[in-house]
């Protein structure tokens, strides 16, 4: 089973449960107003570019949008949520000086979509050289997640198995949760979107947090234009990657800590 918690309760147990099981659910973290705003902002983008990401892996009845920081200011409320950042820093902090966002994706699974192949997100990196967790994922429920509408399926404990091929035969559990909740899982935990057998779309936002010295999955420096970046608060820009890792890695003249002149 996936350990389940209520927002603001038993927070001292969250990190240990995530490391032990590989995934946890925290119910009703985001406010209804925040979810409403985000869904409203992203709907035109699903219509405009969502079908462009359709393929065997993503599905052919699923619409996706990347570069989320450019499409909704409400995104920063979600991906800088202190409870989520606490988990990200708890998992990744021992291996880096700063963390950063790896990818940002809004997902709309339409009725009739089949279940996604079971996979681990961290296979984008050469994990055979990195024998520790390199990222975690935060998947926000923008609609109620149910077995019927394609709630993400997770294989608890799969993070102990090391690099593994897609394996749909292992027992998986559906991350059913109310709108505004979140399932957080390690980069090495096997999971996949469920089949949508309902008559309505199932929307979600997933973003990853990665070790600050790794290259980001989504190139924020090219995805976002300078006006979008300059309009963001300092903590958001830093999470998007606009800061140096340590004293030397990623320096540039406009570094907010002035390390360009010290490197």
C-alpha positions as YAML, in Angstrom:
chain: A
units: angstrom
residues:
- id: 1
  name: UNK
  ca: [0.00, 0.00, 0.00]
- id: 2
  name: UNK
  ca: [0.98, 3.65, -0.41]
- id: 3
  name: UNK
  ca: [1.27, 5.44, 2.96]
- id: 4
  name: UNK
  ca: [-1.33, 8.16, 3.25]
- id: 5
  name: UNK
  ca: [-1.19, 11.36, 5.30]
- id: 6
  name: UNK
  ca: [-3.30, 14.46, 5.81]
- id: 7
  name: UNK
  ca: [-1.83, 17.89, 5.04]
- id: 8
  name: UNK
  ca: [-0.31, 19.41, 8.15]
- id: 9
  name: UNK
  ca: [-0.41, 16.18, 10.16]
- id: 10
  name: UNK
  ca: [2.33, 13.71, 11.12]
- id: 11
  name: UNK
  ca: [4.88, 15.58, 9.04]
- id: 12
  name: UNK
  ca: [7.73, 13.99, 11.01]
- id: 13
  name: UNK
  ca: [6.77, 10.64, 9.44]
- id: 14
  name: UNK
  ca: [6.63, 11.71, 5.81]
- id: 15
  name: UNK
  ca: [10.28, 11.48, 4.82]
- id: 16
  name: UNK
  ca: [10.88, 8.13, 6.50]
- id: 17
  name: UNK
  ca: [7.79, 6.69, 4.82]
- id: 18
  name: UNK
  ca: [8.87, 8.03, 1.41]
- id: 19
  name: UNK
  ca: [12.34, 6.52, 1.74]
- id: 20
  name: UNK
  ca: [10.98, 3.20, 2.99]
- id: 21
  name: UNK
  ca: [8.10, 2.65, 0.57]
- id: 22
  name: UNK
  ca: [9.18, 4.82, -2.37]
- id: 23
  name: UNK
  ca: [5.97, 6.90, -2.50]
- id: 24
  name: UNK
  ca: [3.53, 8.68, -0.20]
- id: 25
  name: UNK
  ca: [0.19, 10.44, -0.62]
- id: 26
  name: UNK
  ca: [-0.55, 13.72, 1.17]
- id: 27
  name: UNK
  ca: [-4.21, 14.68, 0.93]
- id: 28
  name: UNK
  ca: [-5.56, 18.15, 0.20]
- id: 29
  name: UNK
  ca: [-2.31, 20.11, 0.19]
- id: 30
  name: UNK
  ca: [-3.35, 22.74, -2.37]
- id: 31
  name: UNK
  ca: [-6.32, 25.07, -1.95]
- id: 32
  name: UNK
  ca: [-9.35, 24.72, -4.25]
- id: 33
  name: UNK
  ca: [-8.73, 28.25, -5.54]
- id: 34
  name: UNK
  ca: [-5.16, 27.37, -6.52]
- id: 35
  name: UNK
  ca: [-6.28, 24.28, -8.42]
- id: 36
  name: UNK
  ca: [-9.10, 26.17, -10.15]
- id: 37
  name: UNK
  ca: [-6.72, 28.89, -11.32]
- id: 38
  name: UNK
  ca: [-4.14, 26.44, -12.59]
- id: 39
  name: UNK
  ca: [-6.70, 24.39, -14.52]
- id: 40
  name: UNK
  ca: [-8.16, 27.52, -16.08]
- id: 41
  name: UNK
  ca: [-4.73, 28.77, -17.14]
- id: 42
  name: UNK
  ca: [-3.64, 25.47, -18.68]
- id: 43
  name: UNK
  ca: [-6.79, 24.49, -20.59]
- id: 44
  name: UNK
  ca: [-5.97, 26.63, -23.65]
- id: 45
  name: UNK
  ca: [-2.49, 25.09, -23.76]
- id: 46
  name: UNK
  ca: [-3.88, 21.56, -23.78]
- id: 47
  name: UNK
  ca: [-5.92, 22.58, -26.80]
- id: 48
  name: UNK
  ca: [-3.02, 24.36, -28.50]
- id: 49
  name: UNK
  ca: [-0.07, 22.01, -28.08]
- id: 50
  name: UNK
  ca: [-1.22, 19.06, -25.95]
- id: 51
  name: UNK
  ca: [-1.56, 16.55, -28.77]
- id: 52
  name: UNK
  ca: [1.99, 17.20, -29.94]
- id: 53
  name: UNK
  ca: [3.39, 15.00, -27.17]
- id: 54
  name: UNK
  ca: [1.32, 11.94, -28.08]
- id: 55
  name: UNK
  ca: [3.34, 8.78, -28.71]
- id: 56
  name: UNK
  ca: [3.54, 5.16, -27.61]
- id: 57
  name: UNK
  ca: [4.88, 6.10, -24.17]
- id: 58
  name: UNK
  ca: [2.70, 9.14, -23.41]
- id: 59
  name: UNK
  ca: [-0.42, 7.67, -25.02]
- id: 60
  name: UNK
  ca: [-2.62, 8.80, -27.87]
- id: 61
  name: UNK
  ca: [-5.53, 10.03, -25.76]
- id: 62
  name: UNK
  ca: [-3.40, 12.07, -23.40]
- id: 63
  name: UNK
  ca: [-2.50, 15.73, -23.79]
- id: 64
  name: UNK
  ca: [0.60, 17.25, -22.20]
- id: 65
  name: UNK
  ca: [2.03, 20.72, -21.75]
- id: 66
  name: UNK
  ca: [5.63, 21.53, -20.78]
- id: 67
  name: UNK
  ca: [7.36, 24.73, -19.71]
- id: 68
  name: UNK
  ca: [4.63, 25.30, -17.13]
- id: 69
  name: UNK
  ca: [6.26, 28.32, -15.49]
- id: 70
  name: UNK
  ca: [5.45, 30.28, -18.66]
- id: 71
  name: UNK
  ca: [1.75, 29.40, -18.65]
- id: 72
  name: UNK
  ca: [0.49, 29.91, -15.10]
- id: 73
  name: UNK
  ca: [1.72, 31.98, -12.17]
- id: 74
  name: UNK
  ca: [-0.12, 29.50, -9.97]
- id: 75
  name: UNK
  ca: [2.55, 26.94, -10.80]
- id: 76
  name: UNK
  ca: [4.98, 28.66, -8.47]
- id: 77
  name: UNK
  ca: [2.52, 28.22, -5.59]
- id: 78
  name: UNK
  ca: [2.55, 24.47, -6.13]
- id: 79
  name: UNK
  ca: [6.17, 23.69, -6.94]
- id: 80
  name: UNK
  ca: [7.52, 25.90, -4.13]
- id: 81
  name: UNK
  ca: [5.12, 24.46, -1.55]
- id: 82
  name: UNK
  ca: [7.17, 24.14, 1.66]
- id: 83
  name: UNK
  ca: [5.94, 20.62, 2.44]
- id: 84
  name: UNK
  ca: [7.07, 19.36, -0.95]
- id: 85
  name: UNK
  ca: [10.39, 21.20, -0.82]
- id: 86
  name: UNK
  ca: [11.03, 19.73, 2.61]
- id: 87
  name: UNK
  ca: [10.69, 16.22, 1.15]
- id: 88
  name: UNK
  ca: [12.83, 17.07, -1.87]
- id: 89
  name: UNK
  ca: [15.58, 18.48, 0.31]
- id: 90
  name: UNK
  ca: [15.31, 15.54, 2.68]
- id: 91
  name: UNK
  ca: [15.93, 13.04, -0.12]
- id: 92
  name: UNK
  ca: [18.39, 15.02, -2.25]
- id: 93
  name: UNK
  ca: [20.00, 17.46, 0.18]
- id: 94
  name: UNK
  ca: [22.70, 15.08, 1.45]
- id: 95
  name: UNK
  ca: [24.07, 14.80, -2.11]
- id: 96
  name: UNK
  ca: [24.02, 18.42, -3.28]
- id: 97
  name: UNK
  ca: [24.16, 22.03, -2.15]
- id: 98
  name: UNK
  ca: [20.99, 23.10, -3.97]
- id: 99
  name: UNK
  ca: [18.16, 21.32, -5.73]
- id: 100
  name: UNK
  ca: [16.42, 22.43, -8.90]
- id: 101
  name: UNK
  ca: [13.38, 21.56, -10.94]
- id: 102
  name: UNK
  ca: [14.06, 18.86, -13.50]
- id: 103
  name: UNK
  ca: [10.83, 18.94, -15.53]
- id: 104
  name: UNK
  ca: [7.39, 20.53, -15.41]
- id: 105
  name: UNK
  ca: [4.46, 18.84, -17.12]
- id: 106
  name: UNK
  ca: [0.70, 19.25, -17.04]
- id: 107
  name: UNK
  ca: [-1.11, 16.06, -18.06]
- id: 108
  name: UNK
  ca: [-4.70, 15.57, -19.20]
- id: 109
  name: UNK
  ca: [-5.66, 11.91, -19.63]
- id: 110
  name: UNK
  ca: [-8.76, 11.75, -21.81]
- id: 111
  name: UNK
  ca: [-11.51, 9.10, -21.64]
- id: 112
  name: UNK
  ca: [-10.53, 5.89, -23.37]
- id: 113
  name: UNK
  ca: [-6.79, 6.17, -22.70]
- id: 114
  name: UNK
  ca: [-5.00, 2.92, -21.92]
- id: 115
  name: UNK
  ca: [-2.73, 2.45, -18.93]
- id: 116
  name: UNK
  ca: [0.76, 3.84, -19.38]
- id: 117
  name: UNK
  ca: [3.75, 1.51, -19.35]
- id: 118
  name: UNK
  ca: [5.20, 1.10, -15.87]
- id: 119
  name: UNK
  ca: [8.51, 2.98, -15.62]
- id: 120
  name: UNK
  ca: [10.94, 4.88, -13.39]
- id: 121
  name: UNK
  ca: [11.56, 8.57, -14.02]
- id: 122
  name: UNK
  ca: [15.26, 8.54, -13.18]
- id: 123
  name: UNK
  ca: [16.21, 6.40, -16.18]
- id: 124
  name: UNK
  ca: [17.00, 9.66, -18.00]
- id: 125
  name: UNK
  ca: [20.26, 9.59, -16.04]
- id: 126
  name: UNK
  ca: [23.05, 6.94, -16.14]
- id: 127
  name: UNK
  ca: [21.96, 5.45, -12.83]
- id: 128
  name: UNK
  ca: [24.57, 2.69, -12.99]
- id: 129
  name: UNK
  ca: [27.11, 5.38, -12.04]
- id: 130
  name: UNK
  ca: [24.91, 7.03, -9.41]
- id: 131
  name: UNK
  ca: [24.01, 4.55, -6.65]
- id: 132
  name: UNK
  ca: [21.69, 6.94, -4.81]
- id: 133
  name: UNK
  ca: [18.48, 8.85, -5.49]
- id: 134
  name: UNK
  ca: [18.99, 11.65, -8.00]
- id: 135
  name: UNK
  ca: [15.45, 13.06, -8.19]
- id: 136
  name: UNK
  ca: [11.96, 12.88, -6.80]
- id: 137
  name: UNK
  ca: [8.62, 13.58, -8.46]
- id: 138
  name: UNK
  ca: [5.62, 15.49, -7.16]
- id: 139
  name: UNK
  ca: [2.33, 14.63, -8.89]
- id: 140
  name: UNK
  ca: [-0.55, 16.97, -8.04]
- id: 141
  name: UNK
  ca: [-4.14, 15.82, -8.49]
- id: 142
  name: UNK
  ca: [-5.91, 18.58, -10.42]
- id: 143
  name: UNK
  ca: [-9.04, 16.40, -10.45]
- id: 144
  name: UNK
  ca: [-10.07, 13.66, -8.07]
- id: 145
  name: UNK
  ca: [-7.89, 10.61, -8.77]
- id: 146
  name: UNK
  ca: [-9.91, 7.39, -8.91]
- id: 147
  name: UNK
  ca: [-9.33, 3.87, -10.14]
- id: 148
  name: UNK
  ca: [-11.85, 4.52, -12.90]
- id: 149
  name: UNK
  ca: [-10.37, 7.73, -14.29]
- id: 150
  name: UNK
  ca: [-6.74, 6.62, -14.42]
- id: 151
  name: UNK
  ca: [-5.16, 7.40, -11.06]
- id: 152
  name: UNK
  ca: [-1.42, 6.86, -11.26]
- id: 153
  name: UNK
  ca: [-0.35, 3.36, -10.26]
- id: 154
  name: UNK
  ca: [2.72, 2.86, -8.05]
- id: 155
  name: UNK
  ca: [4.74, -0.24, -7.18]
- id: 156
  name: UNK
  ca: [5.80, 0.25, -3.54]
- id: 157
  name: UNK
  ca: [9.29, -0.95, -2.72]
- id: 158
  name: UNK
  ca: [10.42, -1.04, -6.35]
- id: 159
  name: UNK
  ca: [13.11, 1.54, -5.59]
- id: 160
  name: UNK
  ca: [15.10, -1.18, -3.82]
- id: 161
  name: UNK
  ca: [15.56, -3.20, -7.00]
- id: 162
  name: UNK
  ca: [18.10, -1.01, -8.75]
- id: 163
  name: UNK
  ca: [17.87, -0.34, -12.51]
- id: 164
  name: UNK
  ca: [15.01, -2.42, -13.81]
- id: 165
  name: UNK
  ca: [13.13, -2.93, -17.07]
- id: 166
  name: UNK
  ca: [9.47, -2.06, -17.43]
- id: 167
  name: UNK
  ca: [7.66, -4.66, -15.33]
- id: 168
  name: UNK
  ca: [3.88, -4.56, -15.28]
- id: 169
  name: UNK
  ca: [3.69, -7.91, -13.49]
- id: 170
  name: UNK
  ca: [4.63, -6.58, -10.06]
- id: 171
  name: UNK
  ca: [1.72, -5.67, -7.76]
- id: 172
  name: UNK
  ca: [0.83, -2.00, -8.14]
- id: 173
  name: UNK
  ca: [-1.48, 0.25, -6.16]
- id: 174
  name: UNK
  ca: [-3.66, 3.06, -7.41]
- id: 175
  name: UNK
  ca: [-2.89, 6.52, -5.95]
- id: 176
  name: UNK
  ca: [-6.54, 7.42, -5.42]
- id: 177
  name: UNK
  ca: [-6.80, 10.83, -3.78]
- id: 178
  name: UNK
  ca: [-9.02, 13.92, -3.76]
- id: 179
  name: UNK
  ca: [-8.34, 16.96, -5.90]
- id: 180
  name: UNK
  ca: [-5.58, 19.15, -4.47]
- id: 181
  name: UNK
  ca: [-3.69, 16.16, -3.04]
- id: 182
  name: UNK
  ca: [-0.25, 15.02, -4.05]
- id: 183
  name: UNK
  ca: [1.62, 11.75, -4.50]
- id: 184
  name: UNK
  ca: [5.37, 12.12, -4.06]
- id: 185
  name: UNK
  ca: [7.59, 9.31, -5.30]
- id: 186
  name: UNK
  ca: [11.30, 8.67, -5.69]
- id: 187
  name: UNK
  ca: [12.90, 8.82, -9.11]
- id: 188
  name: UNK
  ca: [13.62, 5.08, -8.94]
- id: 189
  name: UNK
  ca: [10.08, 4.05, -7.98]
- id: 190
  name: UNK
  ca: [8.13, 2.24, -10.69]
- id: 191
  name: UNK
  ca: [4.82, 3.87, -11.60]
- id: 192
  name: UNK
  ca: [2.58, 4.73, -14.54]
- id: 193
  name: UNK
  ca: [-0.64, 6.52, -15.41]
- id: 194
  name: UNK
  ca: [-3.74, 4.38, -15.14]
- id: 195
  name: UNK
  ca: [-6.36, 3.69, -17.82]
- id: 196
  name: UNK
  ca: [-9.16, 6.27, -17.96]
- id: 197
  name: UNK
  ca: [-12.42, 4.33, -18.13]
- id: 198
  name: UNK
  ca: [-14.54, 7.29, -17.06]
- id: 199
  name: UNK
  ca: [-16.34, 9.80, -19.26]
- id: 200
  name: UNK
  ca: [-14.25, 12.81, -18.13]
- id: 201
  name: UNK
  ca: [-10.59, 13.86, -18.40]
- id: 202
  name: UNK
  ca: [-8.21, 13.35, -15.47]
- id: 203
  name: UNK
  ca: [-5.77, 16.23, -15.05]
- id: 204
  name: UNK
  ca: [-2.51, 16.38, -13.13]
- id: 205
  name: UNK
  ca: [0.66, 18.40, -12.74]
- id: 206
  name: UNK
  ca: [3.95, 16.59, -12.28]
- id: 207
  name: UNK
  ca: [7.27, 18.23, -11.66]
- id: 208
  name: UNK
  ca: [10.56, 16.67, -10.68]
- id: 209
  name: UNK
  ca: [13.26, 17.95, -8.35]
- id: 210
  name: UNK
  ca: [16.82, 16.89, -9.14]
- id: 211
  name: UNK
  ca: [20.29, 17.20, -7.67]
- id: 212
  name: UNK
  ca: [21.53, 20.69, -8.45]
- id: 213
  name: UNK
  ca: [24.67, 19.46, -10.20]
- id: 214
  name: UNK
  ca: [22.77, 17.38, -12.74]
- id: 215
  name: UNK
  ca: [21.52, 18.69, -16.05]
- id: 216
  name: UNK
  ca: [17.79, 19.36, -15.95]
- id: 217
  name: UNK
  ca: [15.47, 17.13, -17.96]
- id: 218
  name: UNK
  ca: [13.67, 20.21, -19.28]
- id: 219
  name: UNK
  ca: [15.99, 23.02, -20.35]
- id: 220
  name: UNK
  ca: [14.47, 25.95, -18.47]
- id: 221
  name: UNK
  ca: [17.09, 28.36, -19.81]
- id: 222
  name: UNK
  ca: [15.75, 27.91, -23.34]
- id: 223
  name: UNK
  ca: [12.12, 27.02, -22.58]
- id: 224
  name: UNK
  ca: [11.48, 30.27, -20.70]
- id: 225
  name: UNK
  ca: [12.08, 33.68, -22.20]
- id: 226
  name: UNK
  ca: [13.85, 36.44, -20.29]
- id: 227
  name: UNK
  ca: [10.62, 38.32, -19.50]
- id: 228
  name: UNK
  ca: [9.10, 35.25, -17.88]
- id: 229
  name: UNK
  ca: [12.22, 34.61, -15.82]
- id: 230
  name: UNK
  ca: [12.59, 38.22, -14.67]
- id: 231
  name: UNK
  ca: [8.96, 38.31, -13.54]
- id: 232
  name: UNK
  ca: [9.46, 35.37, -11.17]
- id: 233
  name: UNK
  ca: [10.36, 35.76, -7.48]
- id: 234
  name: UNK
  ca: [13.94, 34.99, -6.53]
- id: 235
  name: UNK
  ca: [13.14, 31.60, -4.93]
- id: 236
  name: UNK
  ca: [11.30, 30.50, -8.08]
- id: 237
  name: UNK
  ca: [14.14, 31.54, -10.39]
- id: 238
  name: UNK
  ca: [16.60, 29.63, -8.23]
- id: 239
  name: UNK
  ca: [14.54, 26.44, -8.32]
- id: 240
  name: UNK
  ca: [14.24, 26.78, -12.09]
- id: 241
  name: UNK
  ca: [18.04, 26.68, -12.22]
- id: 242
  name: UNK
  ca: [19.04, 30.33, -12.30]
- id: 243
  name: UNK
  ca: [21.65, 30.04, -9.58]
- id: 244
  name: UNK
  ca: [25.10, 28.54, -9.19]
- id: 245
  name: UNK
  ca: [25.62, 25.13, -7.61]
- id: 246
  name: UNK
  ca: [28.46, 25.45, -5.14]
- id: 247
  name: UNK
  ca: [31.16, 28.01, -5.88]
- id: 248
  name: UNK
  ca: [31.78, 27.26, -9.56]
- id: 249
  name: UNK
  ca: [29.17, 25.16, -11.35]
- id: 250
  name: UNK
  ca: [26.93, 27.15, -13.68]
- id: 251
  name: UNK
  ca: [28.33, 30.65, -13.17]
- id: 252
  name: UNK
  ca: [27.19, 33.51, -15.39]
- id: 253
  name: UNK
  ca: [27.47, 37.31, -15.14]
- id: 254
  name: UNK
  ca: [23.99, 37.85, -13.71]
- id: 255
  name: UNK
  ca: [24.37, 35.22, -10.96]
- id: 256
  name: UNK
  ca: [22.30, 36.46, -7.97]
- id: 257
  name: UNK
  ca: [25.10, 35.65, -5.52]
- id: 258
  name: UNK
  ca: [27.90, 37.33, -7.46]
- id: 259
  name: UNK
  ca: [29.89, 34.13, -7.92]
- id: 260
  name: UNK
  ca: [30.78, 34.99, -11.51]
- id: 261
  name: UNK
  ca: [33.49, 37.24, -10.14]
- id: 262
  name: UNK
  ca: [34.73, 34.70, -7.59]
- id: 263
  name: UNK
  ca: [34.93, 31.55, -9.72]
...
